[in-house]
mmCIF file of C-alpha atoms in Angstrom:
data_model
loop_
_atom_site.group_PDB
_atom_site.id
_atom_site.type_symbol
_atom_site.label_atom_id
_atom_site.label_comp_id
_atom_site.label_asym_id
_atom_site.label_seq_id
_atom_site.Cartn_x
_atom_site.Cartn_y
_atom_site.Cartn_z
ATOM 1 C CA MET L 1460 117.176 68.841 30.148
ATOM 2 C CA LEU L 1461 116.957 71.817 27.692
ATOM 3 C CA VAL L 1462 115.421 72.432 24.268
ATOM 4 C CA LEU L 1463 115.185 75.494 22.256
ATOM 5 C CA LYS L 1464 113.109 75.020 18.874
ATOM 6 C CA ASP L 1465 112.695 77.920 16.223
ATOM 7 C CA ILE L 1466 114.006 80.485 18.568
ATOM 8 C CA GLU L 1467 114.088 84.067 16.995
ATOM 9 C CA LYS L 1468 115.751 87.293 18.368
ATOM 10 C CA HIS L 1469 116.084 90.598 15.675
ATOM 11 C CA TYR L 1470 118.282 93.212 16.618
ATOM 12 C CA SER L 1471 118.873 96.159 14.172
ATOM 13 C CA LYS L 1472 122.323 94.566 12.924
ATOM 14 C CA PHE L 1473 122.154 91.335 13.853
ATOM 15 C CA ASP L 1474 118.975 88.410 13.617
ATOM 16 C CA LEU L 1475 119.022 85.203 16.353
ATOM 17 C CA ASN L 1476 116.991 81.658 14.152
ATOM 18 C CA CYS L 1477 118.459 78.423 16.151
ATOM 19 C CA SER L 1478 117.409 75.110 17.210
ATOM 20 C CA LEU L 1479 119.386 72.874 19.701
ATOM 21 C CA GLU L 1480 118.977 70.570 22.424
ATOM 22 C CA VAL L 1481 121.034 69.210 25.636
ATOM 23 C CA GLN L 1482 120.139 66.078 26.794
ATOM 24 C CA SER L 1483 120.079 64.103 30.099
ATOM 25 C CA GLY L 1484 123.585 62.511 30.461
ATOM 26 C CA CYS L 1485 125.399 64.816 27.886
ATOM 27 C CA ILE L 1486 128.052 67.975 27.613
ATOM 28 C CA THR L 1487 126.984 69.724 24.749
ATOM 29 C CA GLY L 1488 129.129 72.502 23.466
ATOM 30 C CA LEU L 1489 128.238 75.465 20.980
ATOM 31 C CA ILE L 1490 131.577 76.816 19.434
ATOM 32 C CA GLY L 1491 131.220 79.690 16.983
ATOM 33 C CA LYS L 1492 133.394 83.159 16.183
ATOM 34 C CA ASN L 1493 132.981 86.029 18.398
ATOM 35 C CA GLY L 1494 129.748 88.199 17.554
ATOM 36 C CA ALA L 1495 128.061 84.412 15.918
ATOM 37 C CA GLY L 1496 125.150 84.603 19.096
ATOM 38 C CA LYS L 1497 126.585 82.240 21.847
ATOM 39 C CA THR L 1498 125.893 84.518 24.377
ATOM 40 C CA THR L 1499 122.272 85.346 23.058
ATOM 41 C CA VAL L 1500 121.483 82.093 22.708
ATOM 42 C CA PHE L 1501 122.492 81.335 26.661
ATOM 43 C CA LYS L 1502 120.318 84.444 27.357
ATOM 44 C CA ILE L 1503 117.797 83.591 25.697
ATOM 45 C CA ALA L 1504 117.823 79.921 27.495
ATOM 46 C CA LEU L 1505 118.122 81.669 30.712
ATOM 47 C CA GLY L 1506 114.742 83.715 30.029
ATOM 48 C CA LEU L 1507 117.545 87.012 30.286
ATOM 49 C CA ILE L 1508 116.601 88.700 27.023
ATOM 50 C CA LYS L 1509 113.010 88.544 25.481
ATOM 51 C CA LYS L 1510 112.614 86.335 22.271
ATOM 52 C CA ASP L 1511 110.778 87.032 19.422
ATOM 53 C CA GLY L 1512 109.871 83.677 18.799
ATOM 54 C CA GLY L 1513 110.318 79.834 19.531
ATOM 55 C CA THR L 1514 109.720 78.093 22.442
ATOM 56 C CA ALA L 1515 112.756 77.185 25.269
ATOM 57 C CA GLU L 1516 111.939 74.754 27.736
ATOM 58 C CA ILE L 1517 114.271 73.327 30.718
ATOM 59 C CA PHE L 1518 113.345 70.453 32.329
ATOM 60 C CA GLY L 1519 110.288 70.029 30.146
ATOM 61 C CA LYS L 1520 109.037 73.428 31.378
ATOM 62 C CA SER L 1521 108.789 76.688 29.438
ATOM 63 C CA VAL L 1522 111.895 79.294 30.921
ATOM 64 C CA GLU L 1523 109.286 81.939 31.163
ATOM 65 C CA GLU L 1524 107.512 79.780 33.820
ATOM 66 C CA LEU L 1525 110.198 78.736 35.935
ATOM 67 C CA ASP L 1526 110.090 78.856 39.729
ATOM 68 C CA VAL L 1527 112.713 79.456 42.191
ATOM 69 C CA LYS L 1528 112.840 75.452 42.949
ATOM 70 C CA THR L 1529 113.639 74.576 39.596
ATOM 71 C CA LYS L 1530 116.369 77.320 38.770
ATOM 72 C CA ALA L 1531 117.736 76.294 42.014
ATOM 73 C CA GLN L 1532 118.752 72.834 40.081
ATOM 74 C CA MET L 1533 120.381 75.221 37.878
ATOM 75 C CA GLY L 1534 124.161 75.979 37.803
ATOM 76 C CA ILE L 1535 125.136 79.452 35.501
ATOM 77 C CA VAL L 1536 128.427 80.991 34.734
ATOM 78 C CA LEU L 1537 127.861 84.000 31.949
ATOM 79 C CA ALA L 1538 130.871 85.578 30.192
ATOM 80 C CA ASP L 1539 129.576 89.309 31.125
ATOM 81 C CA SER L 1540 128.147 88.337 34.671
ATOM 82 C CA GLY L 1541 130.112 87.855 38.046
ATOM 83 C CA PHE L 1542 129.683 88.660 41.789
ATOM 84 C CA SER L 1543 130.288 91.751 43.635
ATOM 85 C CA GLY L 1544 133.780 92.527 44.028
ATOM 86 C CA TYR L 1545 133.514 94.058 47.252
ATOM 87 C CA LEU L 1546 132.794 90.062 48.787
ATOM 88 C CA THR L 1547 135.194 87.934 49.599
ATOM 89 C CA ILE L 1548 134.880 84.151 49.483
ATOM 90 C CA GLN L 1549 133.854 83.961 53.009
ATOM 91 C CA ASP L 1550 130.835 86.437 52.454
ATOM 92 C CA LEU L 1551 129.813 84.639 49.638
ATOM 93 C CA ILE L 1552 129.404 81.397 51.549
ATOM 94 C CA PRO L 1553 126.179 82.626 53.827
ATOM 95 C CA ILE L 1554 124.454 84.219 50.631
ATOM 96 C CA LEU L 1555 125.110 80.813 48.534
ATOM 97 C CA ASP L 1556 123.705 78.927 51.561
ATOM 98 C CA SER L 1557 120.481 81.025 52.011
ATOM 99 C CA LEU L 1558 120.140 80.854 47.718
ATOM 100 C CA TYR L 1559 120.311 77.071 47.321
ATOM 101 C CA PRO L 1560 118.777 74.818 49.533
ATOM 102 C CA ALA L 1561 121.298 72.293 48.583
ATOM 103 C CA PHE L 1562 124.303 74.060 48.572
ATOM 104 C CA GLN L 1563 127.215 71.704 50.022
ATOM 105 C CA LYS L 1564 129.563 74.205 51.846
ATOM 106 C CA ASP L 1565 132.405 71.630 53.035
ATOM 107 C CA GLY L 1566 132.967 70.557 49.175
ATOM 108 C CA PHE L 1567 132.561 74.414 47.806
ATOM 109 C CA ILE L 1568 135.128 75.224 50.779
ATOM 110 C CA ARG L 1569 137.460 72.218 49.747
ATOM 111 C CA ASN L 1570 137.268 72.841 45.818
ATOM 112 C CA CYS L 1571 137.787 76.604 46.911
ATOM 113 C CA GLU L 1572 140.985 75.212 48.909
ATOM 114 C CA ARG L 1573 141.829 72.934 45.962
ATOM 115 C CA PHE L 1574 142.277 75.842 43.543
ATOM 116 C CA GLN L 1575 144.034 78.246 45.665
ATOM 117 C CA LEU L 1576 141.193 80.965 45.897
ATOM 118 C CA PRO L 1577 141.947 82.764 49.190
ATOM 119 C CA ALA L 1578 139.000 83.124 51.381
ATOM 120 C CA ASP L 1579 139.797 86.329 53.007
ATOM 121 C CA LYS L 1580 140.542 88.351 49.949
ATOM 122 C CA LYS L 1581 138.020 90.938 47.823
ATOM 123 C CA ILE L 1582 137.339 88.864 45.212
ATOM 124 C CA LYS L 1583 138.169 92.652 43.601
ATOM 125 C CA GLU L 1584 141.504 91.571 43.736
ATOM 126 C CA PHE L 1585 141.096 88.619 42.205
ATOM 127 C CA SER L 1586 142.799 87.750 38.884
ATOM 128 C CA THR L 1587 140.614 87.000 35.885
ATOM 129 C CA GLY L 1588 141.313 83.165 35.810
ATOM 130 C CA MET L 1589 140.800 83.426 39.584
ATOM 131 C CA LYS L 1590 136.922 85.081 39.178
ATOM 132 C CA ARG L 1591 136.336 82.375 36.284
ATOM 133 C CA LYS L 1592 137.166 79.652 38.912
ATOM 134 C CA LEU L 1593 135.017 81.173 41.579
ATOM 135 C CA GLN L 1594 131.735 81.206 39.282
ATOM 136 C CA ILE L 1595 132.236 77.168 38.358
ATOM 137 C CA LEU L 1596 133.169 76.243 42.222
ATOM 138 C CA SER L 1597 129.760 78.113 42.837
ATOM 139 C CA ALA L 1598 127.753 76.475 40.354
ATOM 140 C CA LEU L 1599 129.052 73.002 40.862
ATOM 141 C CA SER L 1600 128.216 74.102 44.960
ATOM 142 C CA HIS L 1601 124.365 73.037 44.756
ATOM 143 C CA ASP L 1602 123.688 69.833 43.465
ATOM 144 C CA ALA L 1603 122.408 71.036 39.674
ATOM 145 C CA LYS L 1604 121.022 69.335 37.487
ATOM 146 C CA LEU L 1605 121.777 71.513 34.436
ATOM 147 C CA LEU L 1606 125.118 73.567 34.291
ATOM 148 C CA ILE L 1607 125.235 76.325 31.616
ATOM 149 C CA LEU L 1608 128.547 77.544 30.868
ATOM 150 C CA ASP L 1609 129.619 80.662 29.035
ATOM 151 C CA GLU L 1610 133.209 80.407 28.177
ATOM 152 C CA PRO L 1611 133.683 79.176 31.475
ATOM 153 C CA THR L 1612 137.738 78.871 31.309
ATOM 154 C CA ALA L 1613 138.269 82.218 29.488
ATOM 155 C CA GLY L 1614 141.513 83.652 31.621
ATOM 156 C CA MET L 1615 142.876 80.606 32.486
ATOM 157 C CA ASP L 1616 145.916 79.170 32.517
ATOM 158 C CA VAL L 1617 146.446 75.436 30.627
ATOM 159 C CA LEU L 1618 146.865 73.413 34.087
ATOM 160 C CA ALA L 1619 144.016 75.409 35.684
ATOM 161 C CA ARG L 1620 141.417 74.536 32.575
ATOM 162 C CA ASP L 1621 143.089 71.284 32.512
ATOM 163 C CA GLU L 1622 141.930 70.730 36.415
ATOM 164 C CA LEU L 1623 138.531 72.428 35.627
ATOM 165 C CA LEU L 1624 137.235 70.162 33.353
ATOM 166 C CA ASP L 1625 138.507 67.439 35.188
ATOM 167 C CA LEU L 1626 135.562 68.456 37.905
ATOM 168 C CA LEU L 1627 133.196 69.159 35.054
ATOM 169 C CA ARG L 1628 133.740 65.332 34.107
ATOM 170 C CA GLU L 1629 133.386 64.551 37.899
ATOM 171 C CA TYR L 1630 130.434 66.604 37.689
ATOM 172 C CA MET L 1631 128.830 64.132 34.983
ATOM 173 C CA GLU L 1632 129.821 61.127 36.655
ATOM 174 C CA GLN L 1633 127.091 61.331 39.386
ATOM 175 C CA GLY L 1634 123.855 60.816 36.712
ATOM 176 C CA ASP L 1635 120.986 62.685 35.173
ATOM 177 C CA ARG L 1636 123.101 65.820 34.580
ATOM 178 C CA ALA L 1637 124.125 67.444 32.045
ATOM 179 C CA ILE L 1638 125.892 70.429 30.667
ATOM 180 C CA LEU L 1639 125.820 73.513 27.762
ATOM 181 C CA ILE L 1640 128.922 75.309 27.035
ATOM 182 C CA SER L 1641 130.894 77.796 25.061
ATOM 183 C CA SER L 1642 134.305 78.053 24.682
ATOM 184 C CA HIS L 1643 136.597 79.526 22.160
ATOM 185 C CA ILE L 1644 139.102 76.839 23.151
ATOM 186 C CA SER L 1645 138.264 74.305 20.883
ATOM 187 C CA SER L 1646 140.730 71.137 22.422
ATOM 188 C CA ASP L 1647 138.817 71.849 25.505
ATOM 189 C CA LEU L 1648 135.759 70.556 23.941
ATOM 190 C CA GLU L 1649 137.018 68.116 22.206
ATOM 191 C CA ASN L 1650 138.056 66.530 24.763
ATOM 192 C CA LEU L 1651 135.053 66.949 27.106
ATOM 193 C CA CYS L 1652 131.699 67.487 24.957
ATOM 194 C CA ASP L 1653 129.655 64.747 23.768
ATOM 195 C CA ASP L 1654 128.388 66.677 20.506
ATOM 196 C CA LEU L 1655 128.842 70.058 18.980
ATOM 197 C CA TYR L 1656 126.476 72.647 17.488
ATOM 198 C CA MET L 1657 128.314 75.230 15.078
ATOM 199 C CA ILE L 1658 127.021 79.129 15.218
ATOM 200 C CA ASP L 1659 127.332 81.712 12.385
ATOM 201 C CA ASP L 1660 125.528 84.556 12.207
ATOM 202 C CA GLY L 1661 123.031 83.618 13.947
ATOM 203 C CA LYS L 1662 122.436 80.527 12.633
ATOM 204 C CA ILE L 1663 123.071 76.710 13.335
ATOM 205 C CA ILE L 1664 125.513 75.488 10.591
ATOM 206 C CA LEU L 1665 126.697 72.019 11.702
ATOM 207 C CA HIS L 1666 125.629 69.861 14.582
ATOM 208 C CA GLU L 1667 127.398 66.628 15.151
ATOM 209 C CA GLU L 1668 128.603 64.266 17.649
ATOM 210 C CA THR L 1669 131.965 64.987 18.598
ATOM 211 C CA ASP L 1670 133.459 61.505 17.724
ATOM 212 C CA MET L 1671 131.931 61.776 14.641
ATOM 213 C CA LEU L 1672 133.698 64.698 14.102
ATOM 214 C CA LEU L 1673 137.031 63.625 15.317
ATOM 215 C CA SER L 1674 136.519 60.458 13.283
ATOM 216 C CA ASP L 1675 134.894 60.975 9.934
ATOM 217 C CA TYR L 1676 135.428 64.809 9.046
ATOM 218 C CA ALA L 1677 138.526 65.144 7.357
ATOM 219 C CA VAL L 1678 139.965 68.173 4.850
ATOM 220 C CA LEU L 1679 141.416 67.253 1.530
ATOM 221 C CA LYS L 1680 144.269 68.277 0.429
ATOM 222 C CA VAL L 1681 144.183 68.676 -3.955
ATOM 223 C CA THR L 1682 145.639 70.569 -7.053
ATOM 224 C CA GLU L 1683 143.746 72.237 -9.519
ATOM 225 C CA GLU L 1684 143.539 68.799 -11.503
ATOM 226 C CA GLN L 1685 142.599 66.424 -8.750
ATOM 227 C CA TYR L 1686 139.909 68.594 -7.581
ATOM 228 C CA GLY L 1687 139.078 68.671 -10.998
ATOM 229 C CA LYS L 1688 138.540 64.599 -10.930
ATOM 230 C CA LEU L 1689 136.972 64.672 -7.529
ATOM 231 C CA ASP L 1690 133.385 63.392 -6.867
ATOM 232 C CA LEU L 1691 132.044 66.620 -4.802
ATOM 233 C CA ARG L 1692 129.025 65.053 -3.183
ATOM 234 C CA HIS L 1693 130.395 64.048 -0.224
ATOM 235 C CA ILE L 1694 132.606 67.902 0.034
ATOM 236 C CA LEU L 1695 130.483 70.280 2.580
ATOM 237 C CA ARG L 1696 133.041 73.309 1.941
ATOM 238 C CA TYR L 1697 135.830 74.087 -0.247
ATOM 239 C CA ARG L 1698 138.752 77.227 -0.028
ATOM 240 C CA LYS L 1699 140.857 78.023 -2.768
ATOM 241 C CA GLU L 1700 144.491 78.000 -1.821
ATOM 242 C CA ASN L 1701 147.680 78.524 -3.379
ATOM 243 C CA TYR L 1702 148.411 75.125 -3.761
ATOM 244 C CA GLY L 1703 144.761 74.151 -4.964
ATOM 245 C CA TYR L 1704 142.214 73.741 -2.766
ATOM 246 C CA SER L 1705 141.097 72.382 0.651
ATOM 247 C CA CYS L 1706 137.949 70.478 0.909
ATOM 248 C CA LEU L 1707 135.999 69.514 4.044
ATOM 249 C CA THR L 1708 134.069 66.355 4.038
ATOM 250 C CA ALA L 1709 132.113 64.076 6.415
ATOM 251 C CA GLN L 1710 133.405 60.961 4.293
ATOM 252 C CA LYS L 1711 136.718 60.598 5.667
ATOM 253 C CA GLN L 1712 136.898 56.974 4.226
ATOM 254 C CA TYR L 1713 135.149 57.431 0.833
ATOM 255 C CA TYR L 1714 137.898 59.416 -0.050
ATOM 256 C CA LEU L 1715 140.797 57.407 1.589
ATOM 257 C CA GLU L 1716 139.422 54.370 -0.526
ATOM 258 C CA ASN L 1717 138.475 56.244 -4.146
ATOM 259 C CA TYR L 1718 141.662 58.733 -4.415
ATOM 260 C CA PRO L 1719 144.586 57.223 -2.756
ATOM 261 C CA GLY L 1720 146.219 59.694 -4.382
ATOM 262 C CA ILE L 1721 145.215 62.917 -2.491
ATOM 263 C CA GLU L 1722 146.365 64.020 0.789
ATOM 264 C CA VAL L 1723 143.864 63.620 3.638
ATOM 265 C CA GLU L 1724 144.296 65.810 6.868
ATOM 266 C CA LYS L 1725 142.288 64.697 10.376
ATOM 267 C CA GLY L 1726 140.597 68.009 11.091
ATOM 268 C CA SER L 1727 140.673 69.698 13.860
ATOM 269 C CA ILE L 1728 137.320 71.409 15.536
ATOM 270 C CA ASP L 1729 139.145 75.090 14.671
ATOM 271 C CA GLU L 1730 139.993 74.036 11.718
ATOM 272 C CA LEU L 1731 136.453 72.652 10.675
ATOM 273 C CA MET L 1732 134.925 75.876 12.020
ATOM 274 C CA THR L 1733 137.243 78.123 9.536
ATOM 275 C CA MET L 1734 136.180 75.489 6.442
ATOM 276 C CA MET L 1735 132.211 75.806 7.587
ATOM 277 C CA ILE L 1736 132.639 79.400 8.006
ATOM 278 C CA ARG L 1737 134.879 80.824 5.617
ATOM 279 C CA GLY L 1738 134.547 78.213 2.531
ATOM 280 C CA GLU L 1739 132.276 77.984 -0.271
ATOM 281 C CA LYS L 1740 129.500 74.963 -0.721
ATOM 282 C CA ALA L 1741 130.435 73.005 -3.521
#
């Protein structure tokens, strides 16, 4: 559905150089700290900023050549964009209807009611979470084949996030669809995404299926003596700690079988990201 290959973008103090792919039937997550390049990737994928190198394709077409009909098959939520604050949802409905031939008016209204978004209140009076809900519901309202969602759950409480993630799962059940999503809330992506890309300083430093990350990756907690005897071939990153070392591995079972005396912790996405970004190569 979406392929970015050897994308380059150069600024005075930042360089992006990355590749990623979002396949049909998959939810792909992009994670990284603030300033890592996530939003730049999204904007290049949408043709909103000019790339300095590489290729970007959506539905097999260059993003620069997408026509209006093809763009209507995409649902977009960007972190720094939104609707005019002077509109109401009632004002927005005819606009969406004119923009998207497949706009599902009844379903959109039902979802707005489901998420308690008032139809006659100006959007500028909405909370941050309410504005984000409206953006997502609009992106889901016209039978899009590809969703590109940059921090879609920002500003939402736990219950609202959970319900919206369920909505995205429902969206994927209809087949031949895909989502590219970023979030600072890693637990959202752990339970949602099929695969994850980790970006740091403009470069992809890890790409893995989420199930593999959660089952095969682990953090070893070892003393200095244990570290000295450790086989480092399967250690991706390590960090010096007060008690010794933390070591990130993608071969958890190997260390469980060969080093029964060491502490092996199942790593969360947050901890894996911290180790990959702040840890040193073994």
